[in-house]
Amino acid sequence: MVDPEKRVNPNLPAYDNGADGGSGPTASGGESSQRDELKQRGRETAHEIKGAARQQAEGLFSQQRDAAADQAEKISSAFRKMADEFDDQEQPLFSGYANDVASCTDNLSQRLREKDLGGLIEQAQDYSRRQPALYFGGAVAAGFLLARFLRSSNERQTQQRYQQSTSQPGGYDTTPY
């Protein structure tokens, strides 16, 4: 008879070959090797799935990173134009600030293109250790800007829906009796 404490899964029934040579699952050597083989196949499959998921995530990150770098370049270009306009208006102080921001966004764009995910995370962690107050302030500012953006997007969508609903007939017949 099979010892209940030696069962691999207590929810599965235990059978015993017994003295009469009956058949059924037991904790014999053949089943143990089969179980080990299934475990190994499961590990290999999990490893393959993990690798595929990592590859897909890295590809998606690469696309998003390139898009962010492109946006940083556009922002830099806008600040350079702004600096030129300030120069035309003979306001060198504001022109200098705009050029500084443009240079920073150029550097950001270049760093984004050069680094992979691990490098960017490492750089952010290093910066947060060296300048925790600036890092925290930047995170708060980014959160504030994101909240404003999401709020204005929501208000714009609500306004568009309202305009669409008021410009269409409300289902009432406007012909006189």
Coordinates of N, CA and C in Angstrom, one line a residue:
M1 N 0.8 -1.2 0.0 CA 0.0 0.0 0.0 C 0.9 1.2 0.0
V2 N 0.4 2.3 -0.6 CA 1.2 3.6 -0.7 C 1.0 4.4 0.6
D3 N 2.1 4.9 1.1 CA 2.0 5.8 2.3 C 1.5 7.1 1.9
P4 N 0.4 7.6 2.5 CA -0.2 8.9 2.1 C 0.7 10.1 2.2
E5 N 1.7 10.0 3.1 CA 2.6 11.1 3.3 C 3.7 11.2 2.2
K6 N 3.8 10.1 1.4 CA 4.8 10.1 0.3 C 4.2 10.5 -1.0
R7 N 2.9 10.8 -1.0 CA 2.2 11.2 -2.3 C 2.7 12.6 -2.7
V8 N 2.9 12.8 -4.0 CA 3.4 14.1 -4.5 C 2.3 15.1 -4.4
N9 N 1.1 14.8 -4.8 CA 0.0 15.7 -4.7 C -1.1 15.0 -3.9
P10 N -1.5 15.4 -2.7 CA -2.5 14.7 -1.9 C -3.9 14.8 -2.5
N11 N -4.1 15.6 -3.5 CA -5.4 15.7 -4.1 C -5.6 14.6 -5.2
L12 N -4.5 13.9 -5.6 CA -4.6 12.9 -6.6 C -4.8 11.5 -5.9
P13 N -5.5 10.6 -6.5 CA -5.7 9.3 -5.8 C -4.4 8.5 -5.9
A14 N -4.1 7.7 -4.9 CA -2.9 6.9 -4.8 C -3.3 5.4 -5.1
Y15 N -2.6 4.8 -6.0 CA -2.9 3.4 -6.3 C -1.6 2.6 -6.0
D16 N -1.8 1.4 -5.8 CA -0.7 0.5 -5.4 C -0.7 -0.7 -6.3
N17 N 0.5 -1.1 -6.8 CA 0.6 -2.3 -7.6 C 0.3 -3.5 -6.7
G18 N 0.7 -3.5 -5.5 CA 0.4 -4.6 -4.6 C 1.0 -5.9 -5.0
A19 N 0.6 -6.9 -4.3 CA 1.2 -8.2 -4.5 C 0.6 -8.9 -5.8
D20 N -0.6 -8.4 -6.2 CA -1.3 -9.1 -7.3 C -0.8 -8.5 -8.6
G21 N 0.1 -7.5 -8.6 CA 0.6 -6.9 -9.9 C -0.4 -6.0 -10.6
G22 N -1.3 -5.4 -9.8 CA -2.2 -4.5 -10.3 C -1.6 -3.3 -10.9
S23 N -2.3 -2.5 -11.7 CA -1.7 -1.3 -12.3 C -2.3 0.0 -11.7
G24 N -1.6 1.1 -11.9 CA -2.0 2.4 -11.4 C -0.8 3.2 -11.0
P25 N -1.0 4.5 -10.8 CA 0.1 5.4 -10.5 C 0.6 5.1 -9.1
T26 N 1.9 5.0 -9.1 CA 2.6 4.9 -7.8 C 3.9 5.7 -7.8
A27 N 4.6 5.7 -6.7 CA 5.8 6.5 -6.6 C 7.0 5.7 -7.1
S28 N 6.9 4.9 -8.2 CA 7.9 4.0 -8.7 C 9.0 4.9 -9.4
G29 N 10.1 4.2 -9.7 CA 11.2 4.9 -10.4 C 10.8 5.4 -11.8
G30 N 10.0 4.7 -12.5 CA 9.6 5.1 -13.9 C 8.8 6.4 -13.9
E31 N 7.9 6.5 -12.9 CA 7.1 7.7 -12.8 C 7.9 8.8 -12.3
S32 N 8.9 8.6 -11.5 CA 9.7 9.6 -10.9 C 10.5 10.3 -12.1
S33 N 11.1 9.5 -13.0 CA 11.8 10.0 -14.1 C 10.9 10.8 -15.0
Q34 N 9.7 10.3 -15.2 CA 8.7 11.0 -16.0 C 8.3 12.3 -15.4
R35 N 8.1 12.3 -14.1 CA 7.8 13.5 -13.4 C 9.0 14.5 -13.5
D36 N 10.2 14.1 -13.4 CA 11.4 14.9 -13.5 C 11.5 15.5 -15.0
E37 N 11.1 14.7 -15.9 CA 11.2 15.1 -17.3 C 10.1 16.2 -17.6
L38 N 8.9 16.0 -17.0 CA 7.9 17.0 -17.1 C 8.3 18.3 -16.4
K39 N 8.9 18.2 -15.3 CA 9.3 19.4 -14.6 C 10.4 20.2 -15.4
Q40 N 11.3 19.4 -16.0 CA 12.3 20.0 -16.8 C 11.7 20.7 -18.0
R41 N 10.7 20.1 -18.7 CA 10.1 20.7 -19.8 C 9.3 21.9 -19.4
G42 N 8.7 21.9 -18.2 CA 8.0 23.1 -17.7 C 9.0 24.2 -17.5
R43 N 10.2 23.9 -16.9 CA 11.2 25.0 -16.7 C 11.6 25.5 -18.0
E44 N 11.9 24.7 -19.0 CA 12.3 25.2 -20.3 C 11.3 26.0 -21.0
T45 N 10.0 25.6 -20.9 CA 8.9 26.4 -21.5 C 8.8 27.8 -20.8
A46 N 8.9 27.8 -19.4 CA 8.9 29.0 -18.7 C 10.0 29.9 -19.1
H47 N 11.2 29.3 -19.2 CA 12.4 30.1 -19.6 C 12.2 30.7 -21.0
E48 N 11.6 29.9 -22.0 CA 11.4 30.5 -23.3 C 10.3 31.6 -23.3
I49 N 9.3 31.4 -22.5 CA 8.3 32.4 -22.4 C 8.8 33.7 -21.8
K50 N 9.7 33.5 -20.8 CA 10.3 34.7 -20.1 C 11.2 35.4 -21.1
G51 N 12.0 34.7 -21.9 CA 12.8 35.3 -22.9 C 12.0 36.0 -24.0
A52 N 10.9 35.4 -24.4 CA 10.1 36.1 -25.4 C 9.5 37.4 -24.9
A53 N 9.0 37.3 -23.6 CA 8.4 38.5 -23.0 C 9.4 39.6 -22.8
R54 N 10.6 39.2 -22.4 CA 11.7 40.2 -22.2 C 12.0 40.9 -23.6
Q55 N 12.1 40.0 -24.6 CA 12.5 40.6 -26.0 C 11.4 41.5 -26.5
Q56 N 10.1 41.1 -26.2 CA 9.0 42.0 -26.7 C 9.0 43.3 -25.9
A57 N 9.3 43.2 -24.6 CA 9.3 44.4 -23.7 C 10.5 45.3 -24.1
E58 N 11.6 44.7 -24.4 CA 12.7 45.6 -24.9 C 12.5 46.2 -26.2
G59 N 11.8 45.5 -27.1 CA 11.4 46.1 -28.4 C 10.4 47.3 -28.2
L60 N 9.5 47.1 -27.4 CA 8.5 48.1 -27.1 C 9.2 49.3 -26.4
F61 N 10.1 49.1 -25.5 CA 10.8 50.1 -24.8 C 11.6 50.9 -25.8
S62 N 12.3 50.2 -26.7 CA 13.1 50.8 -27.7 C 12.3 51.8 -28.6
Q63 N 11.1 51.3 -29.0 CA 10.2 52.2 -29.8 C 9.8 53.4 -29.0
Q64 N 9.4 53.3 -27.7 CA 9.0 54.4 -26.9 C 10.2 55.3 -26.6
R65 N 11.3 54.7 -26.4 CA 12.5 55.6 -26.2 C 12.8 56.4 -27.4
D66 N 12.8 55.8 -28.6 CA 13.0 56.6 -29.8 C 12.0 57.7 -30.0
A67 N 10.7 57.4 -29.7 CA 9.7 58.4 -29.8 C 9.9 59.6 -28.8
A68 N 10.3 59.2 -27.6 CA 10.6 60.3 -26.6 C 11.8 61.1 -27.0
A69 N 12.8 60.5 -27.6 CA 14.0 61.2 -28.1 C 13.6 62.2 -29.2
D70 N 12.7 61.7 -30.1 CA 12.2 62.6 -31.2 C 11.4 63.8 -30.6
Q71 N 10.6 63.5 -29.6 CA 9.9 64.6 -28.9 C 10.8 65.6 -28.3
A72 N 11.9 65.1 -27.7 CA 12.9 66.0 -27.0 C 13.5 66.8 -28.1
E73 N 13.8 66.3 -29.2 CA 14.4 67.1 -30.3 C 13.4 68.2 -30.8
K74 N 12.2 67.8 -30.9 CA 11.2 68.8 -31.3 C 11.1 70.0 -30.3
I75 N 11.1 69.6 -29.0 CA 11.1 70.6 -27.9 C 12.3 71.5 -28.0
S76 N 13.5 70.9 -28.2 CA 14.7 71.6 -28.4 C 14.6 72.6 -29.5
S77 N 14.1 72.2 -30.6 CA 13.9 73.0 -31.8 C 13.0 74.2 -31.5
A78 N 11.9 73.9 -30.8 CA 11.0 75.0 -30.4 C 11.7 76.0 -29.5
F79 N 12.5 75.6 -28.5 CA 13.2 76.5 -27.6 C 14.3 77.3 -28.4
R80 N 14.9 76.7 -29.4 CA 15.9 77.4 -30.2 C 15.2 78.5 -31.0
K81 N 14.0 78.2 -31.5 CA 13.2 79.3 -32.2 C 12.8 80.4 -31.3
M82 N 12.4 80.0 -30.1 CA 12.1 81.0 -29.1 C 13.3 81.8 -28.7
A83 N 14.4 81.2 -28.6 CA 15.6 82.0 -28.3 C 15.9 83.0 -29.4
D84 N 15.8 82.6 -30.6 CA 16.0 83.5 -31.8 C 15.0 84.6 -31.7
E85 N 13.8 84.4 -31.4 CA 12.8 85.5 -31.3 C 13.1 86.4 -30.2
F86 N 13.6 85.9 -29.1 CA 14.0 86.8 -28.0 C 15.2 87.6 -28.4
D87 N 16.1 87.0 -29.2 CA 17.3 87.8 -29.7 C 16.8 88.9 -30.6
D88 N 15.8 88.6 -31.5 CA 15.2 89.6 -32.4 C 14.6 90.8 -31.6
Q89 N 14.0 90.4 -30.4 CA 13.4 91.4 -29.6 C 14.4 92.1 -28.6
E90 N 15.6 91.8 -28.8 CA 16.7 92.3 -27.9 C 16.5 92.0 -26.4
Q91 N 16.2 90.7 -26.1 CA 16.0 90.3 -24.8 C 17.0 89.1 -24.5
P92 N 18.3 89.5 -24.3 CA 19.3 88.4 -24.2 C 19.1 87.5 -23.0
L93 N 18.6 88.0 -21.9 CA 18.4 87.1 -20.7 C 17.5 85.9 -21.0
F94 N 16.3 86.2 -21.6 CA 15.3 85.2 -21.9 C 15.9 84.3 -23.1
S95 N 16.6 84.9 -24.0 CA 17.2 84.1 -25.1 C 18.2 83.1 -24.5
G96 N 19.0 83.5 -23.5 CA 19.9 82.6 -22.9 C 19.3 81.5 -22.2
Y97 N 18.2 81.8 -21.5 CA 17.4 80.7 -20.8 C 16.9 79.7 -21.8
A98 N 16.3 80.2 -22.9 CA 15.7 79.3 -23.9 C 16.8 78.5 -24.5
N99 N 18.0 79.1 -24.8 CA 19.1 78.3 -25.3 C 19.6 77.2 -24.4
D100 N 19.6 77.6 -23.1 CA 20.0 76.6 -22.0 C 19.0 75.4 -22.0
V101 N 17.7 75.7 -22.1 CA 16.7 74.6 -22.1 C 16.9 73.8 -23.3
A102 N 17.1 74.4 -24.5 CA 17.3 73.7 -25.7 C 18.5 72.8 -25.6
S103 N 19.6 73.2 -25.0 CA 20.8 72.4 -24.9 C 20.5 71.2 -24.0
C104 N 19.8 71.4 -22.9 CA 19.4 70.3 -22.0 C 18.6 69.3 -22.7
T105 N 17.6 69.7 -23.5 CA 16.8 68.8 -24.2 C 17.5 68.0 -25.3
D106 N 18.5 68.7 -25.9 CA 19.4 68.0 -26.9 C 20.2 66.9 -26.2
N107 N 20.7 67.3 -25.0 CA 21.5 66.2 -24.2 C 20.6 65.1 -23.9
L108 N 19.4 65.4 -23.4 CA 18.4 64.3 -23.1 C 18.1 63.4 -24.3
S109 N 17.9 64.0 -25.4 CA 17.6 63.2 -26.6 C 18.8 62.3 -26.9
Q110 N 20.0 62.9 -26.9 CA 21.2 62.1 -27.2 C 21.3 60.9 -26.2
R111 N 21.1 61.2 -24.9 CA 21.3 60.1 -23.9 C 20.2 59.0 -24.1
L112 N 19.0 59.5 -24.4 CA 17.9 58.5 -24.6 C 18.3 57.5 -25.8
R113 N 18.9 58.1 -26.8 CA 19.2 57.2 -28.0 C 20.4 56.3 -27.7
E114 N 21.3 56.7 -26.8 CA 22.5 56.0 -26.6 C 22.4 54.9 -25.5
K115 N 21.4 55.0 -24.7 CA 21.3 54.1 -23.5 C 20.2 53.1 -23.7
D116 N 20.4 51.9 -23.1 CA 19.3 50.9 -23.1 C 18.5 51.1 -21.8
L117 N 17.5 50.2 -21.6 CA 16.7 50.4 -20.4 C 17.5 50.3 -19.1
G118 N 18.4 49.3 -19.0 CA 19.2 49.2 -17.8 C 20.1 50.4 -17.5
G119 N 20.7 50.9 -18.6 CA 21.5 52.1 -18.5 C 20.8 53.3 -18.0
L120 N 19.5 53.5 -18.5 CA 18.7 54.6 -18.1 C 18.3 54.5 -16.7
I121 N 17.9 53.3 -16.2 CA 17.5 53.1 -14.9 C 18.7 53.4 -13.9
E122 N 19.9 52.9 -14.3 CA 21.1 53.1 -13.5 C 21.4 54.6 -13.4
Q123 N 21.3 55.3 -14.5 CA 21.6 56.7 -14.5 C 20.6 57.5 -13.6
A124 N 19.3 57.1 -13.7 CA 18.3 57.8 -12.9 C 18.6 57.5 -11.4
Q125 N 18.9 56.2 -11.0 CA 19.2 55.9 -9.7 C 20.4 56.7 -9.1
D126 N 21.5 56.8 -10.0 CA 22.7 57.5 -9.6 C 22.3 59.0 -9.4
Y127 N 21.6 59.6 -10.3 CA 21.2 61.0 -10.1 C 20.4 61.2 -8.9
S128 N 19.5 60.3 -8.6 CA 18.6 60.4 -7.4 C 19.4 60.3 -6.1
R129 N 20.5 59.6 -6.1 CA 21.4 59.5 -5.0 C 22.2 60.8 -4.8
R130 N 22.7 61.4 -5.9 CA 23.5 62.6 -5.9 C 22.7 63.8 -5.6
Q131 N 21.5 63.9 -6.2 CA 20.7 65.1 -6.1 C 19.2 64.7 -5.7
P132 N 19.0 64.2 -4.5 CA 17.7 63.7 -4.1 C 16.6 64.8 -4.2
A133 N 17.0 66.0 -3.7 CA 15.9 67.1 -3.7 C 15.5 67.5 -5.1
L134 N 16.5 67.6 -6.0 CA 16.2 67.9 -7.4 C 15.4 66.8 -8.1
Y135 N 15.8 65.6 -7.8 CA 15.1 64.4 -8.4 C 13.6 64.4 -7.9
F136 N 13.4 64.6 -6.6 CA 12.1 64.6 -6.0 C 11.3 65.7 -6.6
G137 N 11.9 66.9 -6.7 CA 11.2 68.1 -7.3 C 10.9 67.8 -8.7
G138 N 11.8 67.2 -9.5 CA 11.5 66.9 -10.9 C 10.3 65.9 -11.0
A139 N 10.3 64.9 -10.1 CA 9.2 64.0 -10.1 C 7.8 64.6 -9.8
V140 N 7.9 65.5 -8.8 CA 6.6 66.3 -8.5 C 6.2 67.2 -9.6
A141 N 7.1 67.9 -10.3 CA 6.8 68.7 -11.4 C 6.3 67.9 -12.6
A142 N 6.9 66.7 -12.8 CA 6.4 65.9 -13.9 C 5.0 65.4 -13.6
G143 N 4.8 65.0 -12.4 CA 3.4 64.6 -12.0 C 2.4 65.7 -12.1
F144 N 2.8 66.9 -11.7 CA 1.9 68.0 -11.9 C 1.6 68.3 -13.3
L145 N 2.6 68.3 -14.2 CA 2.4 68.5 -15.6 C 1.5 67.4 -16.2
L146 N 1.8 66.2 -15.8 CA 1.0 65.1 -16.4 C -0.5 65.2 -15.9
A147 N -0.7 65.6 -14.7 CA -2.1 65.8 -14.2 C -2.8 66.9 -15.0
R148 N -2.1 68.0 -15.2 CA -2.7 69.1 -16.0 C -3.0 68.7 -17.4
F149 N -2.1 67.9 -18.0 CA -2.3 67.4 -19.4 C -3.5 66.5 -19.4
L150 N -3.6 65.6 -18.5 CA -4.7 64.6 -18.5 C -6.0 65.4 -18.2
R151 N -6.0 66.3 -17.3 CA -7.2 67.1 -17.0 C -7.7 67.9 -18.2
S152 N -6.7 68.6 -18.9 CA -7.1 69.4 -20.1 C -7.6 68.5 -21.2
S153 N -7.0 67.3 -21.3 CA -7.5 66.4 -22.4 C -8.9 65.9 -22.1
N154 N -9.2 65.6 -20.8 CA -10.5 65.2 -20.4 C -11.5 66.3 -20.7
E155 N -11.1 67.6 -20.3 CA -12.1 68.7 -20.5 C -12.3 68.9 -22.0
R156 N -11.3 68.8 -22.8 CA -11.5 69.0 -24.2 C -12.4 67.9 -24.8
Q157 N -12.3 66.6 -24.4 CA -13.1 65.6 -24.8 C -14.6 65.8 -24.4
T158 N -14.7 66.3 -23.1 CA -16.1 66.5 -22.6 C -16.7 67.7 -23.4
Q159 N -16.0 68.7 -23.7 CA -16.5 69.8 -24.5 C -16.9 69.4 -25.9
Q160 N -16.1 68.6 -26.5 CA -16.4 68.1 -27.9 C -17.6 67.2 -27.9
R161 N -17.8 66.4 -26.9 CA -19.0 65.6 -26.8 C -20.2 66.5 -26.6
Y162 N -20.1 67.5 -25.7 CA -21.2 68.4 -25.5 C -21.6 69.2 -26.8
Q163 N -20.6 69.6 -27.5 CA -20.8 70.3 -28.8 C -21.5 69.4 -29.8
Q164 N -21.1 68.2 -29.9 CA -21.7 67.2 -30.8 C -23.2 66.9 -30.4
S165 N -23.4 66.8 -29.1 CA -24.8 66.5 -28.7 C -25.7 67.7 -28.9
T166 N -25.2 68.9 -28.7 CA -26.1 70.1 -28.9 C -26.3 70.5 -30.4
S167 N -25.4 70.0 -31.2 CA -25.5 70.4 -32.7 C -26.4 69.4 -33.4
Q168 N -26.7 68.3 -32.8 CA -27.5 67.3 -33.4 C -28.9 67.4 -32.9
P169 N -29.9 67.2 -33.7 CA -31.3 67.2 -33.2 C -31.5 66.3 -32.0
G170 N -32.3 66.7 -31.1 CA -32.5 65.9 -29.9 C -33.6 64.9 -30.1
G171 N -34.1 64.6 -31.2 CA -35.1 63.6 -31.4 C -36.5 64.2 -31.5
Y172 N -36.7 65.5 -31.2 CA -38.0 66.1 -31.3 C -38.2 66.6 -32.7
D173 N -39.5 66.5 -33.1 CA -39.8 67.0 -34.4 C -40.0 68.5 -34.3
T174 N -39.4 69.3 -35.2 CA -39.5 70.7 -35.1 C -40.6 71.3 -36.0
T175 N -41.3 70.4 -36.7 CA -42.4 70.9 -37.6 C -43.6 71.4 -36.8
P176 N -44.2 72.5 -37.1 CA -45.4 72.9 -36.4 C -46.6 72.0 -36.6
Y177 N -47.5 72.1 -35.7 CA -48.7 71.2 -35.8 C -49.6 71.7 -36.8

